[in-house]
Amino acid sequence: MAIILGIESTAHTFGIGIVKDGKILSNVKKSYVTDKGGIIPIEAAKHHNENKEKIYLGALENSGTNEKEIDAIAISQGPGLAPCLLQGMNFAKELSKKIQKPIIPVNHCVAHLEIGKLTGAKDPVMLYASGANTQIISYSSGKFRIFGETLDLGVGNFIDTFARYAGRGFPGGPIIEKLAKEGKNFIELPYSVKGMDISLSGILTNLKKRIESENSNLNDLAYSMQETVFAMLVEVSERALAHTGKKELLLGGGVACNSRLQEMCRIMCEERGAKFFCPEKSLLVDNAAMIAFLGEIMFNKGIFISSNKIDALDICPRQRTDEVEVNWK
Ligand code: AMP
Ligand code: MG
């Protein structure tokens, strides 16, 4: 019976979540947003610094636990933006020293996949479509393998850049989804699947040119972008299902909030007799409950660093999903 406090701070979101016996007791977060322009890492880190204490107290209060009951602190170690990751790491170290409890270093991408267990997914292929990351991940032969990924931009960052170019703020995904619903005419855009990988920079250039031309309709562009790019994601996800022989597709990441992407994944799964799993929104986007959830699994297997040994612990801004030592399965 462990109570694990998780901390998430890889990018725009600072969150604290508390999990006990695989149940989420609280999941509090605050995200950095802008009216114009994208994420400035130093500004996002400042946002985290200003809000962390309040989020921490809110998470404790919502969970009905007090600080002394926490058994360990799980931290999102990477991948992510270094200034943001440092905010979480420093907070974790201070707390660890204060309450004399260990730290569990967690990979953010793997946490997105493992939280799928709450939806009933047992051994899924995950389409992880977030801001900075776009990967098709599945567990195979002792590691989480990347079966396909973006060769350049993460799909969320791509959509945000498109939105920013069209004069919209951050995050652009929800705005573009709304515009896309009004789009009527499909405009052919480059379809860029290379083996199991996708590439988005060429499509972005194409979209930018069209935005600059006077007769482009933003609703039609948003609609065509979604149809094209989401079809690319679904194609590689389906191929990963075929290759691994697995029968479950799990969505993860902020872009997975998009109802058209969900619909396209559901249709593909129905057509090939696979099950489709999509966590609720609060667990799809960056959140700390998933960090605590995986942290608890690792903690129960004895994977943690005692509070007297945490000085050497560092962030891993470029940690790859397939680098992670999986000692808990
Ligand atoms: P994450 O990094 O996983 O928290 O996801 C953040 C990304 O998700 C940002 O790039 C958002 O623009 C994107 N996003 C959020 N909601 C939607 C949506 N409804 N459609 C497309 N992208 C979205
Ligand atoms: Mg994420």
mmCIF file with all atom_site columns, N, CA and C in Angstrom, residues 235-278:
data_model
loop_
_atom_site.group_PDB
_atom_site.id
_atom_site.type_symbol
_atom_site.label_atom_id
_atom_site.label_alt_id
_atom_site.label_comp_id
_atom_site.label_asym_id
_atom_site.label_entity_id
_atom_site.label_seq_id
_atom_site.pdbx_PDB_ins_code
_atom_site.Cartn_x
_atom_site.Cartn_y
_atom_site.Cartn_z
_atom_site.occupancy
_atom_site.B_iso_or_equiv
_atom_site.pdbx_formal_charge
_atom_site.auth_seq_id
_atom_site.auth_comp_id
_atom_site.auth_asym_id
_atom_site.auth_atom_id
_atom_site.pdbx_PDB_model_num
ATOM 1   N N  . GLU A 1 235 ? -2.184  5.426  -40.721 1.00 0.00 ? 235 GLU A N  1
ATOM 2   C CA . GLU A 1 235 ? -1.542  4.430  -41.599 1.00 0.00 ? 235 GLU A CA 1
ATOM 3   C C  . GLU A 1 235 ? -0.378  3.743  -40.876 1.00 0.00 ? 235 GLU A C  1
ATOM 4   N N  . VAL A 1 236 ? 0.503   4.535  -40.265 1.00 0.00 ? 236 VAL A N  1
ATOM 5   C CA . VAL A 1 236 ? 1.660   3.894  -39.613 1.00 0.00 ? 236 VAL A CA 1
ATOM 6   C C  . VAL A 1 236 ? 1.234   3.124  -38.355 1.00 0.00 ? 236 VAL A C  1
ATOM 7   N N  . SER A 1 237 ? 0.201   3.609  -37.682 1.00 0.00 ? 237 SER A N  1
ATOM 8   C CA . SER A 1 237 ? -0.295  2.875  -36.502 1.00 0.00 ? 237 SER A CA 1
ATOM 9   C C  . SER A 1 237 ? -0.836  1.519  -36.934 1.00 0.00 ? 237 SER A C  1
ATOM 10  N N  . GLU A 1 238 ? -1.571  1.514  -38.027 1.00 0.00 ? 238 GLU A N  1
ATOM 11  C CA . GLU A 1 238 ? -2.145  0.245  -38.506 1.00 0.00 ? 238 GLU A CA 1
ATOM 12  C C  . GLU A 1 238 ? -1.029  -0.719 -38.901 1.00 0.00 ? 238 GLU A C  1
ATOM 13  N N  . ARG A 1 239 ? -0.001  -0.194 -39.530 1.00 0.00 ? 239 ARG A N  1
ATOM 14  C CA . ARG A 1 239 ? 1.110   -1.061 -39.939 1.00 0.00 ? 239 ARG A CA 1
ATOM 15  C C  . ARG A 1 239 ? 1.830   -1.631 -38.709 1.00 0.00 ? 239 ARG A C  1
ATOM 16  N N  . ALA A 1 240 ? 1.916   -0.833 -37.638 1.00 0.00 ? 240 ALA A N  1
ATOM 17  C CA . ALA A 1 240 ? 2.552   -1.336 -36.402 1.00 0.00 ? 240 ALA A CA 1
ATOM 18  C C  . ALA A 1 240 ? 1.698   -2.442 -35.792 1.00 0.00 ? 240 ALA A C  1
ATOM 19  N N  . LEU A 1 241 ? 0.377   -2.295 -35.854 1.00 0.00 ? 241 LEU A N  1
ATOM 20  C CA . LEU A 1 241 ? -0.512  -3.362 -35.363 1.00 0.00 ? 241 LEU A CA 1
ATOM 21  C C  . LEU A 1 241 ? -0.285  -4.639 -36.171 1.00 0.00 ? 241 LEU A C  1
ATOM 22  N N  . ALA A 1 242 ? -0.205  -4.479 -37.486 1.00 0.00 ? 242 ALA A N  1
ATOM 23  C CA . ALA A 1 242 ? -0.019  -5.640 -38.355 1.00 0.00 ? 242 ALA A CA 1
ATOM 24  C C  . ALA A 1 242 ? 1.326   -6.302 -38.072 1.00 0.00 ? 242 ALA A C  1
ATOM 25  N N  . HIS A 1 243 ? 2.360   -5.489 -37.917 1.00 0.00 ? 243 HIS A N  1
ATOM 26  C CA . HIS A 1 243 ? 3.710   -6.023 -37.715 1.00 0.00 ? 243 HIS A CA 1
ATOM 27  C C  . HIS A 1 243 ? 3.848   -6.757 -36.374 1.00 0.00 ? 243 HIS A C  1
ATOM 28  N N  . THR A 1 244 ? 3.293   -6.159 -35.310 1.00 0.00 ? 244 THR A N  1
ATOM 29  C CA . THR A 1 244 ? 3.458   -6.757 -33.977 1.00 0.00 ? 244 THR A CA 1
ATOM 30  C C  . THR A 1 244 ? 2.435   -7.856 -33.719 1.00 0.00 ? 244 THR A C  1
ATOM 31  N N  . GLY A 1 245 ? 1.371   -7.871 -34.525 1.00 0.00 ? 245 GLY A N  1
ATOM 32  C CA . GLY A 1 245 ? 0.293   -8.842 -34.291 1.00 0.00 ? 245 GLY A CA 1
ATOM 33  C C  . GLY A 1 245 ? -0.557  -8.472 -33.089 1.00 0.00 ? 245 GLY A C  1
ATOM 34  N N  . LYS A 1 246 ? -0.393  -7.247 -32.578 1.00 0.00 ? 246 LYS A N  1
ATOM 35  C CA . LYS A 1 246 ? -1.166  -6.846 -31.395 1.00 0.00 ? 246 LYS A CA 1
ATOM 36  C C  . LYS A 1 246 ? -2.574  -6.412 -31.806 1.00 0.00 ? 246 LYS A C  1
ATOM 37  N N  . LYS A 1 247 ? -3.454  -6.441 -30.826 1.00 0.00 ? 247 LYS A N  1
ATOM 38  C CA . LYS A 1 247 ? -4.873  -6.238 -31.146 1.00 0.00 ? 247 LYS A CA 1
ATOM 39  C C  . LYS A 1 247 ? -5.479  -5.048 -30.417 1.00 0.00 ? 247 LYS A C  1
ATOM 40  N N  . GLU A 1 248 ? -4.596  -4.171 -29.901 1.00 0.00 ? 248 GLU A N  1
ATOM 41  C CA . GLU A 1 248 ? -5.090  -3.008 -29.165 1.00 0.00 ? 248 GLU A CA 1
ATOM 42  C C  . GLU A 1 248 ? -4.354  -1.752 -29.616 1.00 0.00 ? 248 GLU A C  1
ATOM 43  N N  . LEU A 1 249 ? -5.124  -0.708 -29.879 1.00 0.00 ? 249 LEU A N  1
ATOM 44  C CA . LEU A 1 249 ? -4.509  0.597  -30.167 1.00 0.00 ? 249 LEU A CA 1
ATOM 45  C C  . LEU A 1 249 ? -4.888  1.549  -29.045 1.00 0.00 ? 249 LEU A C  1
ATOM 46  N N  . LEU A 1 250 ? -3.887  2.231  -28.513 1.00 0.00 ? 250 LEU A N  1
ATOM 47  C CA . LEU A 1 250 ? -4.097  3.204  -27.436 1.00 0.00 ? 250 LEU A CA 1
ATOM 48  C C  . LEU A 1 250 ? -3.659  4.573  -27.937 1.00 0.00 ? 250 LEU A C  1
ATOM 49  N N  . LEU A 1 251 ? -4.463  5.581  -27.637 1.00 0.00 ? 251 LEU A N  1
ATOM 50  C CA . LEU A 1 251 ? -4.056  6.947  -27.993 1.00 0.00 ? 251 LEU A CA 1
ATOM 51  C C  . LEU A 1 251 ? -3.433  7.622  -26.781 1.00 0.00 ? 251 LEU A C  1
ATOM 52  N N  . GLY A 1 252 ? -2.490  8.495  -27.033 1.00 0.00 ? 252 GLY A N  1
ATOM 53  C CA . GLY A 1 252 ? -1.894  9.288  -25.956 1.00 0.00 ? 252 GLY A CA 1
ATOM 54  C C  . GLY A 1 252 ? -1.415  10.619 -26.511 1.00 0.00 ? 252 GLY A C  1
ATOM 55  N N  . GLY A 1 253 ? -1.235  11.600 -25.624 1.00 0.00 ? 253 GLY A N  1
ATOM 56  C CA . GLY A 1 253 ? -0.733  12.903 -26.057 1.00 0.00 ? 253 GLY A CA 1
ATOM 57  C C  . GLY A 1 253 ? -1.859  13.880 -26.338 1.00 0.00 ? 253 GLY A C  1
ATOM 58  N N  . GLY A 1 254 ? -1.530  15.166 -26.269 1.00 0.00 ? 254 GLY A N  1
ATOM 59  C CA . GLY A 1 254 ? -2.541  16.217 -26.391 1.00 0.00 ? 254 GLY A CA 1
ATOM 60  C C  . GLY A 1 254 ? -3.311  16.205 -27.702 1.00 0.00 ? 254 GLY A C  1
ATOM 61  N N  . VAL A 1 255 ? -2.640  15.841 -28.814 1.00 0.00 ? 255 VAL A N  1
ATOM 62  C CA . VAL A 1 255 ? -3.316  15.853 -30.114 1.00 0.00 ? 255 VAL A CA 1
ATOM 63  C C  . VAL A 1 255 ? -4.411  14.777 -30.155 1.00 0.00 ? 255 VAL A C  1
ATOM 64  N N  . ALA A 1 256 ? -4.262  13.781 -29.292 1.00 0.00 ? 256 ALA A N  1
ATOM 65  C CA . ALA A 1 256 ? -5.259  12.711 -29.212 1.00 0.00 ? 256 ALA A CA 1
ATOM 66  C C  . ALA A 1 256 ? -6.603  13.214 -28.683 1.00 0.00 ? 256 ALA A C  1
ATOM 67  N N  . CYS A 1 257 ? -6.625  14.454 -28.168 1.00 0.00 ? 257 CYS A N  1
ATOM 68  C CA . CYS A 1 257 ? -7.916  15.055 -27.763 1.00 0.00 ? 257 CYS A CA 1
ATOM 69  C C  . CYS A 1 257 ? -8.777  15.346 -28.989 1.00 0.00 ? 257 CYS A C  1
ATOM 70  N N  . ASN A 1 258 ? -8.177  15.368 -30.157 1.00 0.00 ? 258 ASN A N  1
ATOM 71  C CA . ASN A 1 258 ? -8.899  15.739 -31.374 1.00 0.00 ? 258 ASN A CA 1
ATOM 72  C C  . ASN A 1 258 ? -9.929  14.675 -31.760 1.00 0.00 ? 258 ASN A C  1
ATOM 73  N N  . SER A 1 259 ? -11.188 15.083 -31.888 1.00 0.00 ? 259 SER A N  1
ATOM 74  C CA . SER A 1 259 ? -12.244 14.088 -32.092 1.00 0.00 ? 259 SER A CA 1
ATOM 75  C C  . SER A 1 259 ? -12.154 13.435 -33.476 1.00 0.00 ? 259 SER A C  1
ATOM 76  N N  . ARG A 1 260 ? -11.631 14.154 -34.457 1.00 0.00 ? 260 ARG A N  1
ATOM 77  C CA . ARG A 1 260 ? -11.486 13.542 -35.784 1.00 0.00 ? 260 ARG A CA 1
ATOM 78  C C  . ARG A 1 260 ? -10.372 12.480 -35.780 1.00 0.00 ? 260 ARG A C  1
ATOM 79  N N  . LEU A 1 261 ? -9.287  12.745 -35.068 1.00 0.00 ? 261 LEU A N  1
ATOM 80  C CA . LEU A 1 261 ? -8.227  11.732 -34.973 1.00 0.00 ? 261 LEU A CA 1
ATOM 81  C C  . LEU A 1 261 ? -8.762  10.491 -34.254 1.00 0.00 ? 261 LEU A C  1
ATOM 82  N N  . GLN A 1 262 ? -9.518  10.715 -33.189 1.00 0.00 ? 262 GLN A N  1
ATOM 83  C CA . GLN A 1 262 ? -10.106 9.579  -32.458 1.00 0.00 ? 262 GLN A CA 1
ATOM 84  C C  . GLN A 1 262 ? -11.015 8.773  -33.377 1.00 0.00 ? 262 GLN A C  1
ATOM 85  N N  . GLU A 1 263 ? -11.833 9.488  -34.152 1.00 0.00 ? 263 GLU A N  1
ATOM 86  C CA . GLU A 1 263 ? -12.783 8.816  -35.047 1.00 0.00 ? 263 GLU A CA 1
ATOM 87  C C  . GLU A 1 263 ? -12.041 7.971  -36.089 1.00 0.00 ? 263 GLU A C  1
ATOM 88  N N  . MET A 1 264 ? -10.983 8.539  -36.671 1.00 0.00 ? 264 MET A N  1
ATOM 89  C CA . MET A 1 264 ? -10.233 7.811  -37.708 1.00 0.00 ? 264 MET A CA 1
ATOM 90  C C  . MET A 1 264 ? -9.566  6.569  -37.112 1.00 0.00 ? 264 MET A C  1
ATOM 91  N N  . CYS A 1 265 ? -9.055  6.685  -35.891 1.00 0.00 ? 265 CYS A N  1
ATOM 92  C CA . CYS A 1 265 ? -8.430  5.525  -35.238 1.00 0.00 ? 265 CYS A CA 1
ATOM 93  C C  . CYS A 1 265 ? -9.476  4.450  -34.946 1.00 0.00 ? 265 CYS A C  1
ATOM 94  N N  . ARG A 1 266 ? -10.658 4.903  -34.477 1.00 0.00 ? 266 ARG A N  1
ATOM 95  C CA . ARG A 1 266 ? -11.718 3.953  -34.146 1.00 0.00 ? 266 ARG A CA 1
ATOM 96  C C  . ARG A 1 266 ? -12.148 3.177  -35.386 1.00 0.00 ? 266 ARG A C  1
ATOM 97  N N  . ILE A 1 267 ? -12.296 3.874  -36.502 1.00 0.00 ? 267 ILE A N  1
ATOM 98  C CA . ILE A 1 267 ? -12.713 3.225  -37.755 1.00 0.00 ? 267 ILE A CA 1
ATOM 99  C C  . ILE A 1 267 ? -11.665 2.197  -38.187 1.00 0.00 ? 267 ILE A C  1
ATOM 100 N N  . MET A 1 268 ? -10.406 2.592  -38.138 1.00 0.00 ? 268 MET A N  1
ATOM 101 C CA . MET A 1 268 ? -9.328  1.671  -38.541 1.00 0.00 ? 268 MET A CA 1
ATOM 102 C C  . MET A 1 268 ? -9.356  0.407  -37.662 1.00 0.00 ? 268 MET A C  1
ATOM 103 N N  . CYS A 1 269 ? -9.527  0.602  -36.358 1.00 0.00 ? 269 CYS A N  1
ATOM 104 C CA . CYS A 1 269 ? -9.544  -0.550 -35.435 1.00 0.00 ? 269 CYS A CA 1
ATOM 105 C C  . CYS A 1 269 ? -10.741 -1.453 -35.715 1.00 0.00 ? 269 CYS A C  1
ATOM 106 N N  . GLU A 1 270 ? -11.896 -0.841 -35.945 1.00 0.00 ? 270 GLU A N  1
ATOM 107 C CA . GLU A 1 270 ? -13.087 -1.649 -36.251 1.00 0.00 ? 270 GLU A CA 1
ATOM 108 C C  . GLU A 1 270 ? -12.848 -2.490 -37.494 1.00 0.00 ? 270 GLU A C  1
ATOM 109 N N  . GLU A 1 271 ? -12.244 -1.873 -38.501 1.00 0.00 ? 271 GLU A N  1
ATOM 110 C CA . GLU A 1 271 ? -12.043 -2.575 -39.776 1.00 0.00 ? 271 GLU A CA 1
ATOM 111 C C  . GLU A 1 271 ? -11.097 -3.756 -39.654 1.00 0.00 ? 271 GLU A C  1
ATOM 112 N N  . ARG A 1 272 ? -10.142 -3.674 -38.690 1.00 0.00 ? 272 ARG A N  1
ATOM 113 C CA . ARG A 1 272 ? -9.213  -4.803 -38.580 1.00 0.00 ? 272 ARG A CA 1
ATOM 114 C C  . ARG A 1 272 ? -9.435  -5.629 -37.303 1.00 0.00 ? 272 ARG A C  1
ATOM 115 N N  . GLY A 1 273 ? -10.560 -5.419 -36.653 1.00 0.00 ? 273 GLY A N  1
ATOM 116 C CA . GLY A 1 273 ? -10.902 -6.233 -35.483 1.00 0.00 ? 273 GLY A CA 1
ATOM 117 C C  . GLY A 1 273 ? -10.008 -5.985 -34.282 1.00 0.00 ? 273 GLY A C  1
ATOM 118 N N  . ALA A 1 274 ? -9.487  -4.772 -34.164 1.00 0.00 ? 274 ALA A N  1
ATOM 119 C CA . ALA A 1 274 ? -8.671  -4.426 -32.989 1.00 0.00 ? 274 ALA A CA 1
ATOM 120 C C  . ALA A 1 274 ? -9.517  -3.595 -32.024 1.00 0.00 ? 274 ALA A C  1
ATOM 121 N N  . LYS A 1 275 ? -9.079  -3.560 -30.764 1.00 0.00 ? 275 LYS A N  1
ATOM 122 C CA . LYS A 1 275 ? -9.787  -2.742 -29.774 1.00 0.00 ? 275 LYS A CA 1
ATOM 123 C C  . LYS A 1 275 ? -9.143  -1.370 -29.713 1.00 0.00 ? 275 LYS A C  1
ATOM 124 N N  . PHE A 1 276 ? -9.976  -0.370 -29.523 1.00 0.00 ? 276 PHE A N  1
ATOM 125 C CA . PHE A 1 276 ? -9.463  0.998  -29.473 1.00 0.00 ? 276 PHE A CA 1
ATOM 126 C C  . PHE A 1 276 ? -9.639  1.567  -28.076 1.00 0.00 ? 276 PHE A C  1
ATOM 127 N N  . PHE A 1 277 ? -8.568  2.139  -27.524 1.00 0.00 ? 277 PHE A N  1
ATOM 128 C CA . PHE A 1 277 ? -8.614  2.718  -26.179 1.00 0.00 ? 277 PHE A CA 1
ATOM 129 C C  . PHE A 1 277 ? -8.168  4.172  -26.217 1.00 0.00 ? 277 PHE A C  1
ATOM 130 N N  . CYS A 1 278 ? -8.962  5.012  -25.577 1.00 0.00 ? 278 CYS A N  1
ATOM 131 C CA . CYS A 1 278 ? -8.598  6.421  -25.511 1.00 0.00 ? 278 CYS A CA 1
ATOM 132 C C  . CYS A 1 278 ? -8.880  6.927  -24.095 1.00 0.00 ? 278 CYS A C  1
#
